[in-house]
Coordinates of N, CA and C in Angstrom, one line a residue:
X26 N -174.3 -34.3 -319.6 CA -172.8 -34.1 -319.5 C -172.3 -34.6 -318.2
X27 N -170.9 -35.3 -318.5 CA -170.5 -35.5 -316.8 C -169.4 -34.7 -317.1
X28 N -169.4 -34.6 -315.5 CA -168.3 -33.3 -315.1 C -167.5 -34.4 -313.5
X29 N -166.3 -34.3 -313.5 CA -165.4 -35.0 -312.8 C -164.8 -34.1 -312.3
X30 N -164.3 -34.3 -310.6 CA -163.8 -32.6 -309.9 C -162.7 -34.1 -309.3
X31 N -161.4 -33.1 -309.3 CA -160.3 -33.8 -308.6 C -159.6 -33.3 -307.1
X32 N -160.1 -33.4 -306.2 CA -159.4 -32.8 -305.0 C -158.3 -33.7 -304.3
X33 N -157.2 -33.5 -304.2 CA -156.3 -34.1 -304.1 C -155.8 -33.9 -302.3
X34 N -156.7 -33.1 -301.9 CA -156.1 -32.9 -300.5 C -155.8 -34.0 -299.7
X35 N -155.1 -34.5 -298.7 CA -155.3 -35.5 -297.7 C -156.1 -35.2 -296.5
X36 N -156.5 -34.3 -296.5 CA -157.2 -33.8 -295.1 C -156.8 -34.1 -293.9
X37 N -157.3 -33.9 -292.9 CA -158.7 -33.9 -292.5 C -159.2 -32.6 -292.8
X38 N -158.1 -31.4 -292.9 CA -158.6 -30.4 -292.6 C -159.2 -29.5 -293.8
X39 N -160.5 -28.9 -293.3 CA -161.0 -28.2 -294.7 C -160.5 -27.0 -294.5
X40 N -160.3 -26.7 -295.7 CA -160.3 -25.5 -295.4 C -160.8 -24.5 -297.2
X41 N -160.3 -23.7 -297.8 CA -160.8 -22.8 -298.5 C -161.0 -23.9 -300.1
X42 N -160.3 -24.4 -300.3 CA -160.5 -25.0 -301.7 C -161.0 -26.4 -301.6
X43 N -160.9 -26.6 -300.4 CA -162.0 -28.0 -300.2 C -163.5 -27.9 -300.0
X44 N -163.5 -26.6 -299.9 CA -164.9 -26.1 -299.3 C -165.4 -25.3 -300.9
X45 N -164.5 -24.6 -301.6 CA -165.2 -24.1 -302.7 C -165.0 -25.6 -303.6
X46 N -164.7 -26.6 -303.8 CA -164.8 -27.5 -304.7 C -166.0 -28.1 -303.9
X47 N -166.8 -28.6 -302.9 CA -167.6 -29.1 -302.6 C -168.8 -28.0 -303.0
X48 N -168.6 -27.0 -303.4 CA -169.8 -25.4 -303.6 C -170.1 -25.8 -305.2
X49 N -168.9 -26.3 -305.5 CA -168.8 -26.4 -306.6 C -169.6 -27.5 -307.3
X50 N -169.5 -28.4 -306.9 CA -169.9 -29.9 -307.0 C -171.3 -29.6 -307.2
X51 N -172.1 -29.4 -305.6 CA -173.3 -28.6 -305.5 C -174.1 -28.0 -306.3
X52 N -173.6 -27.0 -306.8 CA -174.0 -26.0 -307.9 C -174.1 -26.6 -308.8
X53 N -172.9 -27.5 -309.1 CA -173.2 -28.1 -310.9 C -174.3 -29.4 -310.4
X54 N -174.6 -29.8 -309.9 CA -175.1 -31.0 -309.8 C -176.2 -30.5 -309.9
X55 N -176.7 -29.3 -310.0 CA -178.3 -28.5 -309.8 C -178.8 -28.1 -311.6
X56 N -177.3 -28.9 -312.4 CA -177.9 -28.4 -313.7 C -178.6 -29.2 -314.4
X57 N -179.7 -29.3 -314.9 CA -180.3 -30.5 -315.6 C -179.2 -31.4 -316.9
X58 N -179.7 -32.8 -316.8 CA -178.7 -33.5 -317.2 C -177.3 -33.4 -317.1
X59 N -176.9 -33.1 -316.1 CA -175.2 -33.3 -315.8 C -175.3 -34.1 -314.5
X60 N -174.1 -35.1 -314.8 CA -173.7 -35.9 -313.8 C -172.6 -35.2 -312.7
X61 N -172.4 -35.1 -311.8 CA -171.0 -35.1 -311.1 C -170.9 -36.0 -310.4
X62 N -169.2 -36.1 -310.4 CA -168.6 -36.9 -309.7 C -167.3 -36.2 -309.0
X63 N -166.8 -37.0 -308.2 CA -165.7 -35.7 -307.4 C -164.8 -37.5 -307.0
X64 N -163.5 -36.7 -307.2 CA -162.6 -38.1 -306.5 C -161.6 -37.0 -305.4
X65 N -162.1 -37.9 -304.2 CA -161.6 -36.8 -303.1 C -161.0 -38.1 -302.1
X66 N -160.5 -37.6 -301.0 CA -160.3 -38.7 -299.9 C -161.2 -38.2 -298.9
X67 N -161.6 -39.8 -298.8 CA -162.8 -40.0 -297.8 C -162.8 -39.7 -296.4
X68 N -162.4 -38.6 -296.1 CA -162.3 -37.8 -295.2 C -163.3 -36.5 -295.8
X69 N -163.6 -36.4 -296.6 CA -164.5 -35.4 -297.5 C -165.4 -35.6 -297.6
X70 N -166.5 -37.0 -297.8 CA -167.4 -37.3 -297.7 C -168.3 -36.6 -297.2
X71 N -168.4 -35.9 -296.3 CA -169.6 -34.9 -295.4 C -169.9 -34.1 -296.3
X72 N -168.5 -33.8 -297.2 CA -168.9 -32.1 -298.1 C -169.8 -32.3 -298.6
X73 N -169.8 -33.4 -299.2 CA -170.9 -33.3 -300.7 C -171.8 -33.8 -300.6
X74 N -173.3 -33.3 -301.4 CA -174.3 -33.4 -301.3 C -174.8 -35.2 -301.8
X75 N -176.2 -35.5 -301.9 CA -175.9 -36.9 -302.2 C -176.6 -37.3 -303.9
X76 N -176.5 -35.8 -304.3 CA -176.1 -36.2 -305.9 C -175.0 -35.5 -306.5
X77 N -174.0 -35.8 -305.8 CA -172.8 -36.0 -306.0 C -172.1 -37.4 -305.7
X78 N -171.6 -37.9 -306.8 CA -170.9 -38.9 -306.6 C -169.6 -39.3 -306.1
X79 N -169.2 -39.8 -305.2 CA -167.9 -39.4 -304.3 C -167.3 -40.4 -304.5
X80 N -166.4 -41.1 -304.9 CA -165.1 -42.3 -305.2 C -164.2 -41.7 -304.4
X81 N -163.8 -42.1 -303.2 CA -162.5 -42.2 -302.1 C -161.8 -42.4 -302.7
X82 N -160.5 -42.3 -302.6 CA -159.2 -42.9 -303.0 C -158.3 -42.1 -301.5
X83 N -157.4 -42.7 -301.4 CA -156.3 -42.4 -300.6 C -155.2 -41.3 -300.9
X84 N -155.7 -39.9 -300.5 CA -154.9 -39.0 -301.1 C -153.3 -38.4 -300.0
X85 N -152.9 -39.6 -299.2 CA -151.9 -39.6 -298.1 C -150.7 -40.4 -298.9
X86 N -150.8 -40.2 -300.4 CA -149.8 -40.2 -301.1 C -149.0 -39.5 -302.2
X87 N -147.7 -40.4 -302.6 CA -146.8 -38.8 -303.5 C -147.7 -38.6 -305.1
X88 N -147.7 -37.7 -305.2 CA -148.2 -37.2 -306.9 C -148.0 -38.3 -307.7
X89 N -146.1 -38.5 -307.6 CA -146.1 -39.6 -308.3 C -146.0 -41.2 -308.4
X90 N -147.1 -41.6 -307.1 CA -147.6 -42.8 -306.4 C -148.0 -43.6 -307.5
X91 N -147.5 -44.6 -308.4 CA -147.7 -45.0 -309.0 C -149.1 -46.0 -309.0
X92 N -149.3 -46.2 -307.7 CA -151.1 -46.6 -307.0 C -152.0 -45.6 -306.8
X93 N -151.7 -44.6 -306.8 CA -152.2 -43.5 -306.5 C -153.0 -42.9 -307.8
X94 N -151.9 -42.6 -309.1 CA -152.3 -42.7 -310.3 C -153.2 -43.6 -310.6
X95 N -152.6 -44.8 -310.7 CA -153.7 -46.0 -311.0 C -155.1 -46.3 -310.7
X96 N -155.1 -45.6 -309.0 CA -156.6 -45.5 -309.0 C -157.7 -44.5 -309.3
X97 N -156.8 -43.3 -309.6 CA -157.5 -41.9 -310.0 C -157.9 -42.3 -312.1
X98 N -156.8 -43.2 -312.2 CA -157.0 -43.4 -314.0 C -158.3 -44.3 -313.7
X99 N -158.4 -45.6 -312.9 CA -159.4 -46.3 -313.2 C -160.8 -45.8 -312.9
X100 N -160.5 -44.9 -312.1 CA -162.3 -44.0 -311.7 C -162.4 -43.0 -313.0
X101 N -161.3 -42.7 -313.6 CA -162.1 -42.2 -314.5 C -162.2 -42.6 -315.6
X102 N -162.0 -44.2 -316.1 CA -162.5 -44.9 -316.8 C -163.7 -45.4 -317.0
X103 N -164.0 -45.7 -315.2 CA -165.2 -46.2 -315.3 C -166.4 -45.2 -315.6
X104 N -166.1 -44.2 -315.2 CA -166.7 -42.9 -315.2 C -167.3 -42.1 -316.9
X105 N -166.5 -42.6 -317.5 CA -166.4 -41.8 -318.7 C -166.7 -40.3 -318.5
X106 N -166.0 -39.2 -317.9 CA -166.7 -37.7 -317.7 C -166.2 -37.2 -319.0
X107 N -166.9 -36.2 -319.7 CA -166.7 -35.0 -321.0 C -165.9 -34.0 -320.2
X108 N -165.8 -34.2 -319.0 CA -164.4 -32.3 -318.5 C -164.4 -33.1 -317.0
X109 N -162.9 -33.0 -316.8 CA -162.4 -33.2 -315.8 C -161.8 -32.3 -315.0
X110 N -162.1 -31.5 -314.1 CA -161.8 -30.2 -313.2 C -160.5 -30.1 -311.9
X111 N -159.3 -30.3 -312.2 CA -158.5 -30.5 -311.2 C -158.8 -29.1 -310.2
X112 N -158.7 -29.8 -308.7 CA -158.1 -28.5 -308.1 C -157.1 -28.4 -307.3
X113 N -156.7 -27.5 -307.3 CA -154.9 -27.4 -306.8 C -153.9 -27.9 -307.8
X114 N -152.7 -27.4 -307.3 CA -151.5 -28.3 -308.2 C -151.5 -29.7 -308.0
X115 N -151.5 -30.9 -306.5 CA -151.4 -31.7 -306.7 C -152.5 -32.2 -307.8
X116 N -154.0 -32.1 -307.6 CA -154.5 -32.5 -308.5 C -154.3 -32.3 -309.7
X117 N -153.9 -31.6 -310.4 CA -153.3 -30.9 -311.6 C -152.4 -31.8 -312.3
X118 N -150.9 -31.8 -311.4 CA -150.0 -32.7 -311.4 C -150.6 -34.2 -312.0
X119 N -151.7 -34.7 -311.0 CA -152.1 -36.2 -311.4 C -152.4 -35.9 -312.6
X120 N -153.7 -35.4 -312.8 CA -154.2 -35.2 -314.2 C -153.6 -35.4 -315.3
X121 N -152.0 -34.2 -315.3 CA -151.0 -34.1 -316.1 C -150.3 -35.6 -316.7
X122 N -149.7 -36.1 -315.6 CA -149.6 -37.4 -315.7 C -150.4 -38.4 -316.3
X123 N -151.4 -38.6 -316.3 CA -152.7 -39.1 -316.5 C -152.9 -38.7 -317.7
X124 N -152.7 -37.8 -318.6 CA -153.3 -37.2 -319.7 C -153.3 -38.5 -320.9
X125 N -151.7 -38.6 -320.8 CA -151.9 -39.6 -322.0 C -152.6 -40.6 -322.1
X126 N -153.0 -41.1 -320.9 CA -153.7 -42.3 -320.9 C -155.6 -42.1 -320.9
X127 N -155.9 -41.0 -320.9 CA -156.8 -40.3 -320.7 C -157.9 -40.3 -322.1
X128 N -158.8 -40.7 -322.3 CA -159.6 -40.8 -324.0 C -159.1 -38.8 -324.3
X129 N -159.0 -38.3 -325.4 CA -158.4 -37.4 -326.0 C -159.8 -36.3 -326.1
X130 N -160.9 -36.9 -326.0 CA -162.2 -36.1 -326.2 C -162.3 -35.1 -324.9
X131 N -162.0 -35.9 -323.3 CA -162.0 -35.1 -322.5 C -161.6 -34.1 -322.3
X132 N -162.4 -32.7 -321.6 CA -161.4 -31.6 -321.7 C -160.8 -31.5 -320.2
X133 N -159.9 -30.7 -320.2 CA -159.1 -30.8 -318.7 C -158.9 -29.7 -318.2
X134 N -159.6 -29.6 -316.9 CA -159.3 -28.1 -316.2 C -158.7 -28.2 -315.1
X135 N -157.8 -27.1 -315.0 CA -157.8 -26.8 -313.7 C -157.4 -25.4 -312.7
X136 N -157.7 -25.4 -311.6 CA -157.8 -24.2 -311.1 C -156.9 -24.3 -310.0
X137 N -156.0 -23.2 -310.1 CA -154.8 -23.0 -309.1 C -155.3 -22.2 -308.1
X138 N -155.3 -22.5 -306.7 CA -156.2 -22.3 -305.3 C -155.0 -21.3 -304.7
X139 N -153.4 -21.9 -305.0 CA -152.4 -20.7 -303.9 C -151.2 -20.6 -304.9
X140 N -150.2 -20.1 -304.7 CA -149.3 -19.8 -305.0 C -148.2 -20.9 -304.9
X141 N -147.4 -21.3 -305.5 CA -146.7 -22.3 -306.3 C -145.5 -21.8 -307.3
X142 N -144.3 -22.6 -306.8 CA -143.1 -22.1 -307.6 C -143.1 -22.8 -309.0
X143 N -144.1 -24.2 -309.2 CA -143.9 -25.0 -310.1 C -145.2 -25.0 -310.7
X144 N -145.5 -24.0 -312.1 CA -146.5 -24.6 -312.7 C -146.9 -25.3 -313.8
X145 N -146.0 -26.3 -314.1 CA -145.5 -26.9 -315.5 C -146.6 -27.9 -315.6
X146 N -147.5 -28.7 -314.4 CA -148.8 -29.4 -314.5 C -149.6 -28.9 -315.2
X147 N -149.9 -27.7 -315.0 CA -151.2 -26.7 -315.8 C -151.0 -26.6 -317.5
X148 N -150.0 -27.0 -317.7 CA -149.2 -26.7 -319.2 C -150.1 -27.6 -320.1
X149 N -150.2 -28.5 -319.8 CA -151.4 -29.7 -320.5 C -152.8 -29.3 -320.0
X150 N -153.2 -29.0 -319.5 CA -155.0 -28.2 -319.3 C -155.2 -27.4 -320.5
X151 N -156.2 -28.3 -320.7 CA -157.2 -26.9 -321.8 C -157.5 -25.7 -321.1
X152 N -157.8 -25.5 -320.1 CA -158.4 -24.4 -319.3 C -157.9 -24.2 -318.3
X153 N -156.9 -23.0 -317.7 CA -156.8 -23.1 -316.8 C -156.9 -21.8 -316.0
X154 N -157.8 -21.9 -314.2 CA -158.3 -20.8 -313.6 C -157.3 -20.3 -312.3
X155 N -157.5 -19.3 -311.8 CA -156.7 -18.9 -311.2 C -158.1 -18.1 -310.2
X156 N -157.5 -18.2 -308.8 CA -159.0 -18.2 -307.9 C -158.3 -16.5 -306.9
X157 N -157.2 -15.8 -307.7 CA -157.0 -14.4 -307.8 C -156.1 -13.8 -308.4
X158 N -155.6 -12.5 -308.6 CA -155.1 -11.6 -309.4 C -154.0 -12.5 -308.9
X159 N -153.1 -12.2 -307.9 CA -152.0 -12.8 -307.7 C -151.5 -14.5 -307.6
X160 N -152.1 -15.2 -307.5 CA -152.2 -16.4 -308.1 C -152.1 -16.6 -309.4
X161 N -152.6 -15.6 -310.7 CA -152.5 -15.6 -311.9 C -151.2 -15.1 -312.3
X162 N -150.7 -14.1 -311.6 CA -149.6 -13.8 -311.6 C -148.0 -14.7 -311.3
X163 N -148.2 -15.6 -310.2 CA -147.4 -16.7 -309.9 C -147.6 -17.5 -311.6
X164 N -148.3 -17.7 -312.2 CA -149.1 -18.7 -313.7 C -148.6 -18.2 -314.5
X165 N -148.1 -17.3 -315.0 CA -147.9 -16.4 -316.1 C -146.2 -17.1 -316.2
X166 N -145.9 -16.9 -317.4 CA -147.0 -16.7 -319.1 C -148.2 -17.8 -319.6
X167 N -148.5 -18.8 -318.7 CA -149.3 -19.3 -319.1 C -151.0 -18.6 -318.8
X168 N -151.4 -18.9 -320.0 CA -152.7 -18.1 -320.0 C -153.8 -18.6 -319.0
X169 N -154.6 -17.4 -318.2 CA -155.6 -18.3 -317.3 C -156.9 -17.2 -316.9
X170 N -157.8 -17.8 -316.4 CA -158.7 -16.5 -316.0 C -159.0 -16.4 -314.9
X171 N -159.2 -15.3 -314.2 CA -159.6 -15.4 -312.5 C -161.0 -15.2 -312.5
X172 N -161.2 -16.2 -311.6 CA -162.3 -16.6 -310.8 C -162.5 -16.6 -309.6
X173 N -163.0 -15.7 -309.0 CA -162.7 -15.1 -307.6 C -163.8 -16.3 -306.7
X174 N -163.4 -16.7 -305.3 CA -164.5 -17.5 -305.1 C -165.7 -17.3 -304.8
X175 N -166.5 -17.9 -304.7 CA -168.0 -17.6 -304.8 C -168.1 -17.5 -303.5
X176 N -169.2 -17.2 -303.3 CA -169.9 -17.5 -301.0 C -171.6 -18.0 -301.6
X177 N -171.9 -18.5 -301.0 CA -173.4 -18.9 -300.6 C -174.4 -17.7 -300.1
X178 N -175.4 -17.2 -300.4 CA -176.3 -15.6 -300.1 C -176.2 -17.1 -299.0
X179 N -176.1 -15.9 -298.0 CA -176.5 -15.8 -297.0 C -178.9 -15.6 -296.9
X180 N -179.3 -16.2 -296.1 CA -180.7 -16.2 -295.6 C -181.1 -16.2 -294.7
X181 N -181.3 -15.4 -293.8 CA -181.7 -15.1 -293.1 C -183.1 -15.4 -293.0
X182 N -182.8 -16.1 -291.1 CA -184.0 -16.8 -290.6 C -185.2 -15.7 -289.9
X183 N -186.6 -16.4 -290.2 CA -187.1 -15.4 -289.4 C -187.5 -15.5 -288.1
X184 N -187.3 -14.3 -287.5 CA -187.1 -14.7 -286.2 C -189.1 -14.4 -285.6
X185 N -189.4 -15.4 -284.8 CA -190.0 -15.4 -284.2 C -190.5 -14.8 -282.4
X186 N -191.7 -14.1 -282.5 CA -191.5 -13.4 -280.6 C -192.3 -14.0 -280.0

């Protein structure tokens, strides 16, 4: 299976949904026979591990960047992924846009990270998550399920005397 993750941030700065989509990446890439790939801006690079596949694109532009689109549709051409994972609205947004041109087989997810007056992107998602109670609540009436985020166990080193 490939699995395609959309992070739309411009960075530099990480912070909570750049860091659970890089957890994320991770995690799936540990499942036998699944590919990942993540289209992020290359400011992100560090996140991900190196069986994760990482395609830069320039995310220091508008949603509806008509170059912007273009280079998010041709990565996932070449790519051919079975489920494509937006995160955030902006990535959502692309996605949305993107659908029709998109083969019809793919499924399309995405997960709303904050709160947002406009959720009409998510409308076109087959799946769509919400990362708390109140975030789901901003989504409504559209249907979604919370997914609270994950943390890493902690491991504790042993200490030596």
């Amino acid at each position: 299976m490939k699995v395609m993750l959309i992070l739309a941030s411009s960075g530099p700065t990480i912070g909570g949904m750049e860091r659970q989509t890089a957890d994320q990446a991770e995690s799936l890439s540990k499942i036998p026979n699944t590919e990942i790939s993540i289209i992020a801006a290359d400011c992100f690079e560090s996140l991900f591990i190196d069986g994760v596949t990482h395609y830069p694109v320039n995310m220091n532009r508008s949603r509806r960047n008509i170059f912007l689109l273009a280079n998010i549709l041709k990565v996932i051409k070449s790519c051919r992924p079975d489920i494509i994972h937006a995160h955030g609205h902006k990535a959502a947004a692309l996605l949305s846009t993107l659908k029709t041109f998109i083969n019809k087989d793919i499924k399309l997810i995405a997960t709303a990270h904050g709160l947002k007056r406009n959720s009409k992107p998510l409308k076109k998602m087959h799946q769509i998550f919400a990362v708390s109670q109140g975030v789901a609540q901003t989504i409504k009436p559209l249907p979604c399920k919370v997914v609270l985020n994950g943390i890493k166990p902690h491991t504790p080193s042993t200490l030596t005397k």
